[in-house]
Coordinates of C-alpha atoms and ligand atoms in Angstrom, one line a residue:
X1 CA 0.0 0.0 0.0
X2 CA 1.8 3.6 -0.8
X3 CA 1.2 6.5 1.0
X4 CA 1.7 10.2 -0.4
X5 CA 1.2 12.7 2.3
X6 CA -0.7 15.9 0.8
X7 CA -2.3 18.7 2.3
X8 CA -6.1 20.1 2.2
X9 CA -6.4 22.8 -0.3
X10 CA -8.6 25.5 0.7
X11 CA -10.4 26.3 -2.0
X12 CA -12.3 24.4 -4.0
X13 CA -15.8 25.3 -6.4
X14 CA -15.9 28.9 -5.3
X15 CA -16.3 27.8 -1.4
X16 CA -14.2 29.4 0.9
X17 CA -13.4 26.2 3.3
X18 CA -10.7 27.5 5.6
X19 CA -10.2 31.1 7.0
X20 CA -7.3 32.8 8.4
X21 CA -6.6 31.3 11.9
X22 CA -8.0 28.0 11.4
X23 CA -3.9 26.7 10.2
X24 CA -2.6 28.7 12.9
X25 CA -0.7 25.5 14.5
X26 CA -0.4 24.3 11.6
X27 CA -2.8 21.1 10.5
X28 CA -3.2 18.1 12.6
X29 CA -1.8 15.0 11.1
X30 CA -4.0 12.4 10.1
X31 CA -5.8 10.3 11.7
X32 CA -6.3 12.4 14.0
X33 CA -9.6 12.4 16.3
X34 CA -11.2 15.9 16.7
X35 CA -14.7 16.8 18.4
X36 CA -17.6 17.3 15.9
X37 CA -19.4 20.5 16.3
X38 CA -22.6 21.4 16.9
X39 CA -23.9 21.8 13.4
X40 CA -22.7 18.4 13.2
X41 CA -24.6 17.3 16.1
X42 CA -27.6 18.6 14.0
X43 CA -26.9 15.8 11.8
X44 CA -25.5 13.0 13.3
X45 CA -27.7 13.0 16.2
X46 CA -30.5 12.5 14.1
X47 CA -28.9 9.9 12.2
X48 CA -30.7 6.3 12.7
X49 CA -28.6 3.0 11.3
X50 CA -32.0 1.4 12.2
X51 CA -33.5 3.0 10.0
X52 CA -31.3 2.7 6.7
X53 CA -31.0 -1.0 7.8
X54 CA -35.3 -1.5 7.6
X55 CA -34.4 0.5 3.8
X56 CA -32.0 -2.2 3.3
X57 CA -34.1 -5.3 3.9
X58 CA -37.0 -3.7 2.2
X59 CA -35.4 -2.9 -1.3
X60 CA -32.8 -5.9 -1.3
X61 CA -36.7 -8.3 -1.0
X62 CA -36.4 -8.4 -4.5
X63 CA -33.9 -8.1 -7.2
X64 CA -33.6 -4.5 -8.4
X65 CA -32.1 -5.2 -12.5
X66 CA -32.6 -1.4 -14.2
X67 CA -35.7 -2.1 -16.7
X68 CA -37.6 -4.6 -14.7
X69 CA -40.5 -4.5 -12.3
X70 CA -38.2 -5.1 -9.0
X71 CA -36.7 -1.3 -10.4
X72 CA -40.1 0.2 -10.5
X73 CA -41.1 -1.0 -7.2
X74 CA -37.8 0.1 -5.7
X75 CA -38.2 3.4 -7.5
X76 CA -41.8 4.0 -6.6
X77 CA -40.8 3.2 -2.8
X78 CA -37.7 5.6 -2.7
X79 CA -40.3 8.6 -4.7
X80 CA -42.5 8.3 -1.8
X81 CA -40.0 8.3 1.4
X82 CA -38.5 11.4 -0.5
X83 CA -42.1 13.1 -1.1
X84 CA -42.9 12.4 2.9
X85 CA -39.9 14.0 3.6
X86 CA -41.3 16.8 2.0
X87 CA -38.8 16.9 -1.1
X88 CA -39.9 17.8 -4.3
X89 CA -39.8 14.6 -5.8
X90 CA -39.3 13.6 -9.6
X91 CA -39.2 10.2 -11.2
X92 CA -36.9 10.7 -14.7
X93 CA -37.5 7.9 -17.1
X94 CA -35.3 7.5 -19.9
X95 CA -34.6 4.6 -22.3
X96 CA -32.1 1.1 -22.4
X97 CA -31.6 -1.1 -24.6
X98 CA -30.9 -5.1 -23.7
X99 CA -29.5 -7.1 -26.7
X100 CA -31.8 -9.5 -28.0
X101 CA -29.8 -13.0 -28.0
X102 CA -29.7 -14.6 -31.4
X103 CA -28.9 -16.6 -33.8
X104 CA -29.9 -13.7 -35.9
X105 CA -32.0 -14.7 -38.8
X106 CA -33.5 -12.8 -41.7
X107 CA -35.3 -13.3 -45.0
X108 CA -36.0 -11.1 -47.9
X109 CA -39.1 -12.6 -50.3
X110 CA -39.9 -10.6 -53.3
X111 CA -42.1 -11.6 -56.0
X112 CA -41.7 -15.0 -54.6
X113 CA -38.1 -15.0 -54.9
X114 CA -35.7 -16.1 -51.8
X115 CA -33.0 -13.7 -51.5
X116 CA -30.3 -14.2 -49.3
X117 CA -29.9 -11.3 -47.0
X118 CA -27.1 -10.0 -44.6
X119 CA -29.3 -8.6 -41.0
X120 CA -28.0 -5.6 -40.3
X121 CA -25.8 -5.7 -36.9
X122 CA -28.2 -4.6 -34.5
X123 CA -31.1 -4.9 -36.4
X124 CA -34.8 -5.0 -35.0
X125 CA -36.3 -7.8 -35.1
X126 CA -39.7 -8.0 -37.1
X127 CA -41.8 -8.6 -39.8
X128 CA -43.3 -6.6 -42.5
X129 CA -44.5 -6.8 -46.7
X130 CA -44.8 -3.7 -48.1
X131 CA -43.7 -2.0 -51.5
X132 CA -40.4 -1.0 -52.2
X133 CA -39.2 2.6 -52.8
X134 CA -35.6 3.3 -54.0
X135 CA -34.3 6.0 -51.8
X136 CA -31.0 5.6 -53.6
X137 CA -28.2 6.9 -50.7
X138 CA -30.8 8.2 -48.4
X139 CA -29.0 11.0 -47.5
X140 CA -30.0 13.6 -45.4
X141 CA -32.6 16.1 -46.5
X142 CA -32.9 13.9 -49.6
X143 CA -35.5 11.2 -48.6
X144 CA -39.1 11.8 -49.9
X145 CA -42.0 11.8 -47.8
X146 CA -43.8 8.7 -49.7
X147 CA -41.3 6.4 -48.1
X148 CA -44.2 6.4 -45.4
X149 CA -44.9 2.9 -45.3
X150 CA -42.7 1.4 -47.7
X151 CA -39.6 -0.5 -47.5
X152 CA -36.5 1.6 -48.7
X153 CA -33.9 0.3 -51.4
X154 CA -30.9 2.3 -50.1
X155 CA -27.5 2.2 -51.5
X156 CA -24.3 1.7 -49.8
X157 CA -21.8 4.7 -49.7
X158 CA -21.6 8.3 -48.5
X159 CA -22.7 8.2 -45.5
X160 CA -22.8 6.0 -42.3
X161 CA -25.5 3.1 -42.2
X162 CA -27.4 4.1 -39.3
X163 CA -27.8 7.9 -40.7
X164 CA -29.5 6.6 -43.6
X165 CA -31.6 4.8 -41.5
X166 CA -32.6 7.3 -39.4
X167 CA -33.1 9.4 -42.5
X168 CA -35.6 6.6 -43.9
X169 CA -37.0 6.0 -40.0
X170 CA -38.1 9.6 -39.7
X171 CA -39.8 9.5 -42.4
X172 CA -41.9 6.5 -41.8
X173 CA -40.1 3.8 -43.9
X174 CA -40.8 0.4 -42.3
X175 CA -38.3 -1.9 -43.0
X176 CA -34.8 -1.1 -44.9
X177 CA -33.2 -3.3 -47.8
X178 CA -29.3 -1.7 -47.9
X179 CA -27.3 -2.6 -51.4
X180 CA -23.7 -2.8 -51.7
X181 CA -22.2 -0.2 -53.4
X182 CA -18.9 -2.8 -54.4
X183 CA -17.6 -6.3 -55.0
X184 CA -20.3 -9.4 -54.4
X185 CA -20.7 -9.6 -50.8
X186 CA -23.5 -8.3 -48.9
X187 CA -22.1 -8.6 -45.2
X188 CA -22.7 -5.1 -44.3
X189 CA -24.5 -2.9 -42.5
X190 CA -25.4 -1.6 -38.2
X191 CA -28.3 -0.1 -36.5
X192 CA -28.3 1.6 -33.5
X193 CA -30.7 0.8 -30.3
X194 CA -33.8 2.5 -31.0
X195 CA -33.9 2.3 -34.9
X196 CA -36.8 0.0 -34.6
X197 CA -36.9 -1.2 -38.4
X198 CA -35.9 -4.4 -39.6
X199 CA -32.4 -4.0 -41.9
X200 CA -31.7 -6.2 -44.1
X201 CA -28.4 -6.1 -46.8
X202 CA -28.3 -7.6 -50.2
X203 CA -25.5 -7.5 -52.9
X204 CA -24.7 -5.0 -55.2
X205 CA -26.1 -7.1 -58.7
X206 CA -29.1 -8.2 -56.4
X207 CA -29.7 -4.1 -55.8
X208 CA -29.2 -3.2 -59.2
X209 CA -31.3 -5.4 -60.0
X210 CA -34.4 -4.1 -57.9
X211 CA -33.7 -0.8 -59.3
X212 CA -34.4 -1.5 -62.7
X213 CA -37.0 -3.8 -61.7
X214 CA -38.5 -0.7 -60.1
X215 CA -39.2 1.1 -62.9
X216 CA -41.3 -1.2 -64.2
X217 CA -43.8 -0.6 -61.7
X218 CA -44.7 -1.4 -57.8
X219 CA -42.2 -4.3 -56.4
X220 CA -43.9 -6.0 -53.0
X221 CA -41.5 -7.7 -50.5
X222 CA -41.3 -9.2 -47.2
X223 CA -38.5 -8.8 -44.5
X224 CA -38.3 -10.5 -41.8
X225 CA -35.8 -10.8 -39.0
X226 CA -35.7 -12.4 -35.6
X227 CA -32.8 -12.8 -33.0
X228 CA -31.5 -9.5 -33.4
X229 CA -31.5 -6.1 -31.8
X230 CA -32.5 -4.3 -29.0
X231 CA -35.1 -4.9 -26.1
X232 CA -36.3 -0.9 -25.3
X233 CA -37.2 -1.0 -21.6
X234 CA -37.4 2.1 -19.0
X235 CA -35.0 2.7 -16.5
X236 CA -35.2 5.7 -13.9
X237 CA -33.8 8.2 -12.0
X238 CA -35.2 9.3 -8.8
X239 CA -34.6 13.2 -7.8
X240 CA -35.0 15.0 -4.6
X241 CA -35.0 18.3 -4.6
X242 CA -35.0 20.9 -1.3
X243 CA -34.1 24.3 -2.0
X244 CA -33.2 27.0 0.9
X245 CA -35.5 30.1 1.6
X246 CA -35.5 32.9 -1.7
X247 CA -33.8 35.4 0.5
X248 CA -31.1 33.1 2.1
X249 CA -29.9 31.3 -1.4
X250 CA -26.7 31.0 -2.5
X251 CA -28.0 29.3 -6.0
X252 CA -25.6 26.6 -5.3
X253 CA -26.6 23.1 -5.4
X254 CA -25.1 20.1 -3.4
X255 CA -25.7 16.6 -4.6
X256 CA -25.6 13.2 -2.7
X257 CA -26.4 10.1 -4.5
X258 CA -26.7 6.2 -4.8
X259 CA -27.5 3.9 -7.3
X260 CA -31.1 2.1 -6.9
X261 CA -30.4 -0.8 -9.8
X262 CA -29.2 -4.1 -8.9
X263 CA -27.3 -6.7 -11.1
X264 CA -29.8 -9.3 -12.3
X265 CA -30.9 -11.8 -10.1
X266 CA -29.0 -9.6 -6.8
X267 CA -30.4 -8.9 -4.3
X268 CA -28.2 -6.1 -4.3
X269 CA -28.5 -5.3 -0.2
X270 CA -25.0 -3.3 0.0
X271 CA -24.6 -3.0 -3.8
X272 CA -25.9 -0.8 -3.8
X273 CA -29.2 -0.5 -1.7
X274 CA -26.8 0.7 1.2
X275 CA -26.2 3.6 -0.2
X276 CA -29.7 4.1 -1.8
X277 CA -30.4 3.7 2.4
X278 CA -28.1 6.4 3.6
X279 CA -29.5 9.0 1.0
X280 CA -32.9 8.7 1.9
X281 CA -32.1 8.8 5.9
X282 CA -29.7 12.2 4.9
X283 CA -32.7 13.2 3.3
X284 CA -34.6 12.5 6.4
X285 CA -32.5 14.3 8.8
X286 CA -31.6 17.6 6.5
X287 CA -35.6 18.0 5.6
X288 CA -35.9 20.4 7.9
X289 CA -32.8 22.2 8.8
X290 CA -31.9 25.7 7.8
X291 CA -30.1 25.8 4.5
X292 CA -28.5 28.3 2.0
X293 CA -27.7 26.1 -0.8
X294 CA -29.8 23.5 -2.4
X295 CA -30.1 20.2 -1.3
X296 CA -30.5 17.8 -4.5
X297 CA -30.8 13.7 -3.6
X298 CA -30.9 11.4 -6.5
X299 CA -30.8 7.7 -7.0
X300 CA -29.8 6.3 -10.3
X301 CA -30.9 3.4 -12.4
X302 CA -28.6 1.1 -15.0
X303 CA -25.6 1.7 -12.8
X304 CA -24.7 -1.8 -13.1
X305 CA -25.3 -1.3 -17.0
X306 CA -23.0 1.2 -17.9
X307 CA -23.4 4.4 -15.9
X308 CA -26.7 4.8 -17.7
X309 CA -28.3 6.6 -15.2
X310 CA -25.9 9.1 -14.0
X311 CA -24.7 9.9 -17.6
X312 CA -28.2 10.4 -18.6
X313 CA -29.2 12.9 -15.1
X314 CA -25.9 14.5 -16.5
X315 CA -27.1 14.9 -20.1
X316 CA -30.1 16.7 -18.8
X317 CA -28.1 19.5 -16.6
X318 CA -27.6 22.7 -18.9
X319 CA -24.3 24.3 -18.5
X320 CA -25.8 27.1 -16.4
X321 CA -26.9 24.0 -14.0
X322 CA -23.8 22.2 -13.6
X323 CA -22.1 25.4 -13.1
X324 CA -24.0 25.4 -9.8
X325 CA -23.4 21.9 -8.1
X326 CA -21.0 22.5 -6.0
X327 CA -20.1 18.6 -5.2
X328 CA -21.6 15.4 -5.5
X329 CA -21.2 12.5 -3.1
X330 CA -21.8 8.9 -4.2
X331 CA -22.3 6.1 -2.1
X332 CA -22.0 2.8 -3.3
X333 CA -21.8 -0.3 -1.0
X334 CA -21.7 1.4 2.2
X335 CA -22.5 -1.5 4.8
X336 CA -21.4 -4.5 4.3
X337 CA -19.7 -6.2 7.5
X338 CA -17.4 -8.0 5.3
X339 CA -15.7 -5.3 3.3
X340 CA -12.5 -3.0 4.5
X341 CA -10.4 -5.5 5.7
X342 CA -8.2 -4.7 8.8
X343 CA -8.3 -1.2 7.6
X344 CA -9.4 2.2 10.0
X345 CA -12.9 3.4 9.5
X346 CA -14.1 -0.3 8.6
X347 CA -11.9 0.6 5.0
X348 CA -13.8 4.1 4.2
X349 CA -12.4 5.2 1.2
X350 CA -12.9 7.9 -1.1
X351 CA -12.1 7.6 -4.6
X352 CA -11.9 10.0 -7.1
X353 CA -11.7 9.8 -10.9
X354 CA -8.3 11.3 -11.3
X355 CA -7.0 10.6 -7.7
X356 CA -6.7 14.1 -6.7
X357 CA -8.1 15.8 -3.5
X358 CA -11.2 17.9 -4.0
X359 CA -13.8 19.4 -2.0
X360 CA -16.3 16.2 -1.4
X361 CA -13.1 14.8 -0.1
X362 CA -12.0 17.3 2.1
X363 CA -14.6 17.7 3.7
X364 CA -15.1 14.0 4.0
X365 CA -11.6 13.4 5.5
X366 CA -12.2 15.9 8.3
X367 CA -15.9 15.1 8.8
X368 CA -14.2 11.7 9.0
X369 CA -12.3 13.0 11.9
X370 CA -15.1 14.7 13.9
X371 CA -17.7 12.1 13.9
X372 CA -18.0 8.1 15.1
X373 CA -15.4 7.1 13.1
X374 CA -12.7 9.4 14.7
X375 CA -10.1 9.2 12.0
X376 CA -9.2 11.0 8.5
X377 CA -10.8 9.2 5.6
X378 CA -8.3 8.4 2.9
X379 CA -8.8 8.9 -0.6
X380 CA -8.1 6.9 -3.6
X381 CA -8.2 6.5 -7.5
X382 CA -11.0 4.7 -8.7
X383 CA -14.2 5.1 -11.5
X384 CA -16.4 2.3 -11.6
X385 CA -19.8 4.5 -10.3
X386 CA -21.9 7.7 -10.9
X387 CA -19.2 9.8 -9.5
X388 CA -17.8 9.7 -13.0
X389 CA -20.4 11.5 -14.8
X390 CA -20.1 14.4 -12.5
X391 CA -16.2 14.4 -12.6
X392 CA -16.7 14.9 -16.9
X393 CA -18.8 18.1 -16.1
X394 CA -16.1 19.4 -14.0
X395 CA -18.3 19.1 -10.6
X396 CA -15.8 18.0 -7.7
X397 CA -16.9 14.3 -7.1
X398 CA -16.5 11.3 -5.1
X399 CA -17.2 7.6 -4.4
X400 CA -17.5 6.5 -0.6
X401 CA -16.9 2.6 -0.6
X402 CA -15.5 0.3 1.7
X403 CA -12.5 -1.4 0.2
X404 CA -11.3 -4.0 -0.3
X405 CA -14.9 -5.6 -1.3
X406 CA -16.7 -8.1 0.4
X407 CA -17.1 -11.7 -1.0
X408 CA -20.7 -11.7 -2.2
X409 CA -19.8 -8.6 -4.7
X410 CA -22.0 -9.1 -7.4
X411 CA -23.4 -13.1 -6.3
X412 CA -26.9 -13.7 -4.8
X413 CA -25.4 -13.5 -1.3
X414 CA -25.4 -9.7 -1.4
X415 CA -28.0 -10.0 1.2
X416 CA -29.0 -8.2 4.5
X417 CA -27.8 -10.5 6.9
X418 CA -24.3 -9.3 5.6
X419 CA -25.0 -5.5 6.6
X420 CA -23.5 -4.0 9.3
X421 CA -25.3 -1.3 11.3
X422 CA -21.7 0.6 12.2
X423 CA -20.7 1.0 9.1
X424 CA -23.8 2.9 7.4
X425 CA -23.9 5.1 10.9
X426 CA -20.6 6.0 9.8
X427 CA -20.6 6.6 6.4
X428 CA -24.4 8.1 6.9
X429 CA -22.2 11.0 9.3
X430 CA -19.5 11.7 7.7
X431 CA -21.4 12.6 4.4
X432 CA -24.2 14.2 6.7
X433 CA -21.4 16.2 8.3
X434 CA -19.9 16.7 5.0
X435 CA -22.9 18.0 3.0
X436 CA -24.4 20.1 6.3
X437 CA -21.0 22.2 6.0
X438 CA -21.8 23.6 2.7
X439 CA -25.6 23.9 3.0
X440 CA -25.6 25.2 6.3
X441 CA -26.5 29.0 5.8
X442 CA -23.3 30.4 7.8
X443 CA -20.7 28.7 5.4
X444 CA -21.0 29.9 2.0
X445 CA -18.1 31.8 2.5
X446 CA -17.0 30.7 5.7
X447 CA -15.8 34.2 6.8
X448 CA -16.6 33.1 10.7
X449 CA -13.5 31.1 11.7
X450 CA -15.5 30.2 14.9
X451 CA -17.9 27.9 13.0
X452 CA -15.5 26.7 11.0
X453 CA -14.3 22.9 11.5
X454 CA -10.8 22.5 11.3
X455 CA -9.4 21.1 7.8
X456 CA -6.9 18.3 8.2
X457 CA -4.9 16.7 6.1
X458 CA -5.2 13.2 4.9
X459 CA -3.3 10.1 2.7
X460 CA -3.9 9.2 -0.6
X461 CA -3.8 5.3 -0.6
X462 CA -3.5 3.4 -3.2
X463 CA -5.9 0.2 -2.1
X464 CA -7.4 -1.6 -5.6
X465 CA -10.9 -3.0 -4.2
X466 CA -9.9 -6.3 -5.2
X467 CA -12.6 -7.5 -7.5
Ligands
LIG1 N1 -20.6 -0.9 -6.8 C1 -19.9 -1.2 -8.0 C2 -18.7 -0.3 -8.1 C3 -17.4 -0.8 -7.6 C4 -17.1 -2.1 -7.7 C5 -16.6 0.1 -7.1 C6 -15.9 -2.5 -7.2 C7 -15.4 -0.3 -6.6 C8 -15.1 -1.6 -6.7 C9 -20.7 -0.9 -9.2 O1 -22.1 -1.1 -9.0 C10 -20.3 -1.7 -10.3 O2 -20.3 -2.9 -10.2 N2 -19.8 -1.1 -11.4 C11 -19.3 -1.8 -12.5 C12 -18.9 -0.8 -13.6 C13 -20.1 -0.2 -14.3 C14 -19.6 0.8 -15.3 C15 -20.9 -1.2 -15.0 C16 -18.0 -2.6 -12.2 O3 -17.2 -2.1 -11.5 O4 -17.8 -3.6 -12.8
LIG2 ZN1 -22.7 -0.5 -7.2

């Protein structure tokens, strides 16, 4: 394990963190237990591991994979603690796509003739007859409106495959025959999820033939194709919004998320409804505590796919919105008894995208201090969660985990009877601590060194999680 011994920086986002006097004996090393204050107490007090531990057992009673019913009913429960809370509450849909297993199969029939057809890579899978229209390259701004309806002759070359057939798609074409624009083969062609039109590819002498055939009058043919493509399912985010009094805001924004989505057949109890757990009890406790700066709580779906859900929150914010979070916190397997190893603060860690300090992890290392865990939380270099997202718009991000990882990572023994009450108290006040010191209204500048908890420094350690 290496150790690089760095300072706090002071300022981070436009937030003043430490004031003249507060490095007046210089910073404490780390770990280094100090006393949590009483806007900490606000917090932490309140905290209940009880509580996030009922959450735990409640969401993990049924596997949680993004798109299918045990997501909805995970979503709809985590909407309706927020909305009690008194949050204004928003469920965001947006789309994924599952790969249809094959073996992909398709068939092209016209005037009773068998072709031979290439399926398109990613094809739809479906059936139609209809008449044929030659589109010829289907380039953009080119295609006419009677397509509607029709399948389109395009030809290969110019442009990429799945423009022309979005170009054909948006005009109402319902099933696509592509013809090679060289050689003899006919093993061409790629549609993207959501291009729900079967795509079939034929050779160039087969194509050329159609065209002439064409202008003879209407041509009927039926394409079909099965084993292919894209299952379109809904996946959502779940946002919680609090924002302080009109007078007292400082129009910044701080975020603290978790991801809601399990992978299939998990039940998913620290991976990751532990964290899912310790946002909703923040939420709890903060609902009604003087604020400055907004609060904004949001659980993802399709974590475990990709991201999804974070990247697609994150393709929603406008540049004027991002500008204003100030930090995001992400917790992701926050509980489980068997994770950390021998390491202080049950193996807290928080990782950052490109391993460098920033203010979620300042303030987590010297929240770290002040409350039940009594030491500096390290930090490390690590993706692999929706902290990522948030590091590509710039926003100073983190990922709280326990590492190294526990056994049952990803296995249907992810289950509650692993969770450890300690661990989500801890975790539960050190971002409650964390996120308190920037919404609390007396810190957006922290000109008042008296309410101003001492910075401290802490290791960067480089601890891989081990699975
Ligand atoms: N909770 C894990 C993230 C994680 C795993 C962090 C191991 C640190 C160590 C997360 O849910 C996950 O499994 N992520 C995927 C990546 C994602 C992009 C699909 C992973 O790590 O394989
Ligand atoms: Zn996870």
């Amino acid at each position: 394990m290496s150790r690089k011994k760095t300072m706090a920086v002071l300022l981070t986002a436009g937030i003043v963190l430490g004031v003249n006097g507060v490095y007046a004996q210089g910073p404490p090393a780390a770990p280094n237990a100090q006393s949590a204050t009483a806007f900490d107490n606000k917090i932490i007090k309140k905290i209940s591991a009880d509580n996030m531990y009922d959450t735990i057992a409640l969401l993990s009673a049924q596997p949680r994979e993004a798109g299918t019913e045990g997501e909805l009913i995970g979503v709809q429960y985590i909407k309706s603690q927020f909305e009690k809370y008194g949050y204004e509450t928003e469920l965001q849909p947006f789309k994924i796509y599952n790969t249809v297993k094959g073996p992909r199969v398709g068939s092209l029939v016209i005037n009773g003739e068998s072709l031979n057809p290439y399926v398109f890579s990613g094809s739809y899978s479906a059936e139609v007859t209809a008449e044929v229209m030659n589109v010829g390259l289907a380039l953009t701004g080119t295609v006419p409106d009677t397509v509607k309806g029709k399948i389109a002759l395009i030809e290969r070359g110019t442009n990429p495959f799945v423009e022309k057939v979005k170009n054909v798609l948006e005009k109402g074409a319902v099933g696509v025959i592509l013809y090679n624009n060289t050689g003899t083969a006919n093993n061409v062609g790629v549609a993207d999820p959501g291009q729900n039109i079967p795509a079939v590819t034929i050779t160039r002498a087969q194509g050329l033939a159609l065209v002439e055939q064409l202008k003879n009058g209407p041509v009927t043919a039926h394409v079909k194709v099965t084993g292919s493509g894209y299952i379109e399912k809904t996946s959502y985010n779940v946002i919680a919004k609090m924002k302080p009094h009109k007078n007292k805001d400082t129009g910044q924004v701080v975020m603290v998320g978790a991801h809601h989505d399990s992978v299939p057949g998990g039940p998913g109890a620290n991976d990751d409804a532990s964290g899912v757990s310790t946002v909703l009890e923040l939420a709890r406790v903060m609902a009604n505590m003087p604020i400055d700066t907004e609060l904004r709580f949001v659980t993802f779906g399709s974590e475990e796919k990709g991201l999804l859900g974070s990247y697609h929150y994150a393709s929603t914010l406008s540049k004027e919105e991002a500008d204003r979070i100030v930090a995001h916190f992400q917790m992701d397997m926050v509980g489980s008894k068997d994770a950390g190893g021998n390491n202080p603060a049950g193996g807290l860690i928080m990782y950052t995208i490109d391993g460098q300090k920033n203010l979620v992890t300042d303030l987590g290392a010297a929240a770290g201090a002040r409350t039940a865990a009594s030491v500096a939380i390290p930090y490390g270099k690590l993706g692999r969660s929706d902290h990522q997202p948030f590091h590509e718009l710039g926003i100073p991000a983190a990922l709280f985990i326990h590492s190294p990882l526990e056994p049952w990572y990803h296995t249907p023994a992810d289950t509650i009877d692993k969770i450890d009450k300690n661990k989500l108290q801890e975790t539960a006040e050190i971002v409650g601590a964390s996120v308190y010191q920037i919404a609390r209204p007396d810190t957006p500048a922290l000109k008042n060194a008296r309410v101003a908890p001492v910075l401290i420094d802490y290791d960067f350690e480089n601890r891989p999680p081990g699975a």
